[in-house]
Amino acid sequence: MGLSLGLVFQQGATTGGTDLIARLLKLKLSWLPMGRLLMGIDLAVILAVAAVFGTLKAAMYGLVALYICSIVMDGVLYGMDNAKVAYIISDKNKEISDVLVKDLDRGVTVLHGQGAYTGAEKDVLMCAFKQREITAIKQAVKGVDPAAFLIVCDAHEVLGEGFRDYKKDDL
């Protein structure tokens, strides 16, 4: 069901049920993922049915199905391959950025920072990459500077070269 709804939404359509309400709400709440919007609406329906008919067991099955459906739908709409962002603090930033750009074909942005304790100026490298590249990124950074400070964070939506393209009416 989640796969089907994801495909329907990708084509800019609805099934005419509660997903129509979710699609209209998306116009006002553009920051919320479609799966969460639909889950909120369908959750209200499941709770209302459970209260009226007193079917707690059926409602529990409905909640599980709803949760799985929303995860799959968001996976279809926004991609299952979540990206990562690495922040790298090192005294060998030039060498690390050269390896990331030339050897791993990843873009690197240099952010200018300052240590709060020492007050020393430090450049921070920021690099977005796909989940499957995490091992290569870690090996490259630690291969150049074993003392490098490396922070890896989830990036749920990366738009631009090497990632998804931005579409104006995107869900």
C-alpha atoms as a printed R data frame, in Angstrom:
    type eleno elety resid chain resno       x      y       z
1   ATOM     1    CA   MET     A     1   0.000  0.000   0.000
2   ATOM     2    CA   GLY     A     2   2.841  2.392   0.875
3   ATOM     3    CA   LEU     A     3   4.610  1.603  -2.389
4   ATOM     4    CA   SER     A     4   1.431  2.167  -4.369
5   ATOM     5    CA   LEU     A     5   0.609  5.456  -2.646
6   ATOM     6    CA   GLY     A     6   4.195  6.627  -3.135
7   ATOM     7    CA   LEU     A     7   3.940  5.922  -6.859
8   ATOM     8    CA   VAL     A     8   0.558  7.674  -7.062
9   ATOM     9    CA   PHE     A     9   1.929 10.770  -5.305
10  ATOM    10    CA   GLN     A    10   5.025 10.810  -7.520
11  ATOM    11    CA   GLN     A    11   2.741 11.208 -10.514
12  ATOM    12    CA   GLY     A    12   0.963 14.164  -8.879
13  ATOM    13    CA   ALA     A    13  -2.286 12.248  -8.320
14  ATOM    14    CA   THR     A    14  -4.326 11.021  -5.358
15  ATOM    15    CA   THR     A    15  -6.639  8.070  -4.773
16  ATOM    16    CA   GLY     A    16  -9.446 10.363  -3.627
17  ATOM    17    CA   GLY     A    17  -9.445  9.150  -0.014
18  ATOM    18    CA   THR     A    18  -7.749 10.593   3.045
19  ATOM    19    CA   ASP     A    19  -4.635 11.093   0.928
20  ATOM    20    CA   LEU     A    20  -6.461 13.937  -0.834
21  ATOM    21    CA   ILE     A    21  -6.674 15.758   2.511
22  ATOM    22    CA   ALA     A    22  -2.980 15.062   3.115
23  ATOM    23    CA   ARG     A    23  -2.113 16.408  -0.340
24  ATOM    24    CA   LEU     A    24  -4.053 19.626   0.384
25  ATOM    25    CA   LEU     A    25  -2.437 19.983   3.821
26  ATOM    26    CA   LYS     A    26   0.972 19.588   2.172
27  ATOM    27    CA   LEU     A    27   0.367 22.941   0.466
28  ATOM    28    CA   LYS     A    28   0.308 24.651   3.891
29  ATOM    29    CA   LEU     A    29   2.665 22.308   5.776
30  ATOM    30    CA   SER     A    30   5.325 21.843   3.106
31  ATOM    31    CA   TRP     A    31   8.011 20.963   5.677
32  ATOM    32    CA   LEU     A    32   6.204 17.780   6.784
33  ATOM    33    CA   PRO     A    33   6.855 14.563   4.836
34  ATOM    34    CA   MET     A    34   3.823 13.201   2.990
35  ATOM    35    CA   GLY     A    35   3.883  9.919   4.928
36  ATOM    36    CA   ARG     A    36   3.646 11.718   8.264
37  ATOM    37    CA   LEU     A    37   0.786 13.906   7.072
38  ATOM    38    CA   LEU     A    38  -1.174 10.920   5.826
39  ATOM    39    CA   MET     A    39  -0.329  8.973   8.977
40  ATOM    40    CA   GLY     A    40  -1.769 11.766  11.142
41  ATOM    41    CA   ILE     A    41  -5.037 11.846   9.206
42  ATOM    42    CA   ASP     A    42  -5.399  8.064   9.054
43  ATOM    43    CA   LEU     A    43  -4.506  7.813  12.749
44  ATOM    44    CA   ALA     A    44  -7.467 10.037  13.565
45  ATOM    45    CA   VAL     A    45  -9.722  7.769  11.469
46  ATOM    46    CA   ILE     A    46  -8.411  4.595  13.168
47  ATOM    47    CA   LEU     A    47  -8.852  6.093  16.643
48  ATOM    48    CA   ALA     A    48 -12.379  7.247  15.826
49  ATOM    49    CA   VAL     A    49 -13.349  3.792  14.521
50  ATOM    50    CA   ALA     A    50 -11.791  2.126  17.575
51  ATOM    51    CA   ALA     A    51 -13.729  4.443  19.901
52  ATOM    52    CA   VAL     A    52 -17.048  3.969  18.117
53  ATOM    53    CA   PHE     A    53 -16.859  0.206  17.598
54  ATOM    54    CA   GLY     A    54 -14.648 -0.687  20.573
55  ATOM    55    CA   THR     A    55 -12.299 -2.787  18.441
56  ATOM    56    CA   LEU     A    56  -8.952 -2.227  20.125
57  ATOM    57    CA   LYS     A    57  -7.321 -5.309  18.590
58  ATOM    58    CA   ALA     A    58  -8.241 -4.300  15.034
59  ATOM    59    CA   ALA     A    59  -7.072 -0.745  15.762
60  ATOM    60    CA   MET     A    60  -3.661 -2.042  16.847
61  ATOM    61    CA   TYR     A    61  -3.284 -3.941  13.554
62  ATOM    62    CA   GLY     A    62  -4.339 -0.807  11.735
63  ATOM    63    CA   LEU     A    63  -1.728  1.270  13.582
64  ATOM    64    CA   VAL     A    64   1.061 -1.160  12.692
65  ATOM    65    CA   ALA     A    65  -0.026 -1.257   9.034
66  ATOM    66    CA   LEU     A    66  -0.310  2.538   8.966
67  ATOM    67    CA   TYR     A    67   3.183  3.007  10.401
68  ATOM    68    CA   ILE     A    68   4.770  0.603   7.906
69  ATOM    69    CA   CYS     A    69   2.822  2.154   5.037
70  ATOM    70    CA   SER     A    70   4.013  5.676   5.889
71  ATOM    71    CA   ILE     A    71   7.659  4.576   6.127
72  ATOM    72    CA   VAL     A    72   7.478  2.828   2.744
73  ATOM    73    CA   MET     A    73   5.649  5.772   1.150
74  ATOM    74    CA   ASP     A    74   8.256  8.266   2.377
75  ATOM    75    CA   GLY     A    75  10.950  5.878   1.141
76  ATOM    76    CA   VAL     A    76   9.431  5.900  -2.347
77  ATOM    77    CA   LEU     A    77   8.911  9.678  -2.364
78  ATOM    78    CA   TYR     A    78  12.130 10.841  -0.717
79  ATOM    79    CA   GLY     A    79  14.492  7.930  -1.324
80  ATOM    80    CA   MET     A    80  15.671  5.117   0.879
81  ATOM    81    CA   ASP     A    81  19.346  5.928   0.405
82  ATOM    82    CA   ASN     A    82  19.715  8.607   3.040
83  ATOM    83    CA   ALA     A    83  22.793 10.723   2.634
84  ATOM    84    CA   LYS     A    84  25.314 11.684   5.268
85  ATOM    85    CA   VAL     A    85  27.268 14.839   6.016
86  ATOM    86    CA   ALA     A    86  30.777 14.729   7.421
87  ATOM    87    CA   TYR     A    87  32.328 17.615   9.341
88  ATOM    88    CA   ILE     A    88  36.094 17.247   9.515
89  ATOM    89    CA   ILE     A    89  38.396 19.278  11.751
90  ATOM    90    CA   SER     A    90  42.061 18.696  11.106
91  ATOM    91    CA   ASP     A    91  45.419 20.405  10.758
92  ATOM    92    CA   LYS     A    92  45.705 18.700   7.337
93  ATOM    93    CA   ASN     A    93  42.556 20.080   5.717
94  ATOM    94    CA   LYS     A    94  44.182 20.718   2.329
95  ATOM    95    CA   GLU     A    95  45.403 17.122   1.996
96  ATOM    96    CA   ILE     A    96  42.072 15.697   3.171
97  ATOM    97    CA   SER     A    97  40.034 17.870   0.799
98  ATOM    98    CA   ASP     A    98  42.336 16.893  -2.094
99  ATOM    99    CA   VAL     A    99  41.744 13.196  -1.387
100 ATOM   100    CA   LEU     A   100  37.976 13.654  -1.056
101 ATOM   101    CA   VAL     A   101  37.690 15.729  -4.240
102 ATOM   102    CA   LYS     A   102  40.166 13.926  -6.498
103 ATOM   103    CA   ASP     A   103  40.057 10.315  -5.304
104 ATOM   104    CA   LEU     A   104  36.462  9.986  -4.078
105 ATOM   105    CA   ASP     A   105  34.839 12.542  -6.424
106 ATOM   106    CA   ARG     A   106  33.031 14.310  -3.562
107 ATOM   107    CA   GLY     A   107  32.497 18.027  -3.177
108 ATOM   108    CA   VAL     A   108  33.960 19.700  -0.110
109 ATOM   109    CA   THR     A   109  33.052 23.050   1.434
110 ATOM   110    CA   VAL     A   110  35.439 24.871   3.752
111 ATOM   111    CA   LEU     A   111  33.730 26.487   6.734
112 ATOM   112    CA   HIS     A   112  35.659 28.950   8.835
113 ATOM   113    CA   GLY     A   113  35.449 28.306  12.561
114 ATOM   114    CA   GLN     A   114  37.018 29.259  15.820
115 ATOM   115    CA   GLY     A   115  37.731 27.077  18.831
116 ATOM   116    CA   ALA     A   116  35.742 28.242  21.843
117 ATOM   117    CA   TYR     A   117  38.361 27.169  24.387
118 ATOM   118    CA   THR     A   118  41.551 28.263  22.630
119 ATOM   119    CA   GLY     A   119  40.139 30.943  20.361
120 ATOM   120    CA   ALA     A   120  42.251 29.487  17.547
121 ATOM   121    CA   GLU     A   121  40.993 29.877  13.982
122 ATOM   122    CA   LYS     A   122  40.157 26.495  12.437
123 ATOM   123    CA   ASP     A   123  38.783 25.518   9.068
124 ATOM   124    CA   VAL     A   124  36.104 22.836   9.068
125 ATOM   125    CA   LEU     A   125  35.535 20.679   5.998
126 ATOM   126    CA   MET     A   126  31.960 19.750   5.173
127 ATOM   127    CA   CYS     A   127  31.278 16.916   2.739
128 ATOM   128    CA   ALA     A   128  27.917 15.394   1.750
129 ATOM   129    CA   PHE     A   129  27.988 11.788   0.556
130 ATOM   130    CA   LYS     A   130  25.799  8.748   0.105
131 ATOM   131    CA   GLN     A   131  25.449  6.151   2.864
132 ATOM   132    CA   ARG     A   132  27.348  3.522   0.868
133 ATOM   133    CA   GLU     A   133  30.443  5.800   0.760
134 ATOM   134    CA   ILE     A   134  30.823  6.129   4.532
135 ATOM   135    CA   THR     A   135  33.638  3.599   4.879
136 ATOM   136    CA   ALA     A   136  35.670  5.167   2.056
137 ATOM   137    CA   ILE     A   137  35.229  8.646   3.580
138 ATOM   138    CA   LYS     A   138  36.365  7.489   7.032
139 ATOM   139    CA   GLN     A   139  39.355  5.621   5.585
140 ATOM   140    CA   ALA     A   140  40.362  8.602   3.454
141 ATOM   141    CA   VAL     A   141  40.185 11.076   6.349
142 ATOM   142    CA   LYS     A   142  41.908  8.842   8.886
143 ATOM   143    CA   GLY     A   143  44.463  7.758   6.266
144 ATOM   144    CA   VAL     A   144  45.622 11.355   5.854
145 ATOM   145    CA   ASP     A   145  45.267 12.427   9.488
146 ATOM   146    CA   PRO     A   146  44.634  9.787  12.178
147 ATOM   147    CA   ALA     A   147  44.096 12.634  14.688
148 ATOM   148    CA   ALA     A   148  41.336 14.281  12.605
149 ATOM   149    CA   PHE     A   149  38.092 15.048  14.412
150 ATOM   150    CA   LEU     A   150  35.292 13.572  12.283
151 ATOM   151    CA   ILE     A   151  31.564 14.076  12.829
152 ATOM   152    CA   VAL     A   152  29.150 12.146  10.597
153 ATOM   153    CA   CYS     A   153  25.464 13.155  10.621
154 ATOM   154    CA   ASP     A   154  22.362 12.008   8.793
155 ATOM   155    CA   ALA     A   155  21.195 14.199   5.934
156 ATOM   156    CA   HIS     A   156  17.697 13.179   4.956
157 ATOM   157    CA   GLU     A   157  17.484 15.295   1.859
158 ATOM   158    CA   VAL     A   158  20.415 16.475  -0.233
159 ATOM   159    CA   LEU     A   159  19.660 18.412  -3.405
160 ATOM   160    CA   GLY     A   160  22.250 19.211  -6.032
161 ATOM   161    CA   GLU     A   161  24.920 17.647  -8.196
162 ATOM   162    CA   GLY     A   162  25.385 13.966  -7.448
163 ATOM   163    CA   PHE     A   163  22.118 13.852  -5.490
164 ATOM   164    CA   ARG     A   164  18.452 14.622  -6.196
165 ATOM   165    CA   ASP     A   165  17.347 17.578  -8.282
166 ATOM   166    CA   TYR     A   166  14.992 20.180  -6.864
167 ATOM   167    CA   LYS     A   167  11.514 20.251  -8.381
168 ATOM   168    CA   LYS     A   168   9.256 23.214  -7.630
169 ATOM   169    CA   ASP     A   169   6.099 21.205  -6.937
170 ATOM   170    CA   ASP     A   170   7.964 18.391  -5.176
171 ATOM   171    CA   LEU     A   171   6.268 16.612  -2.293
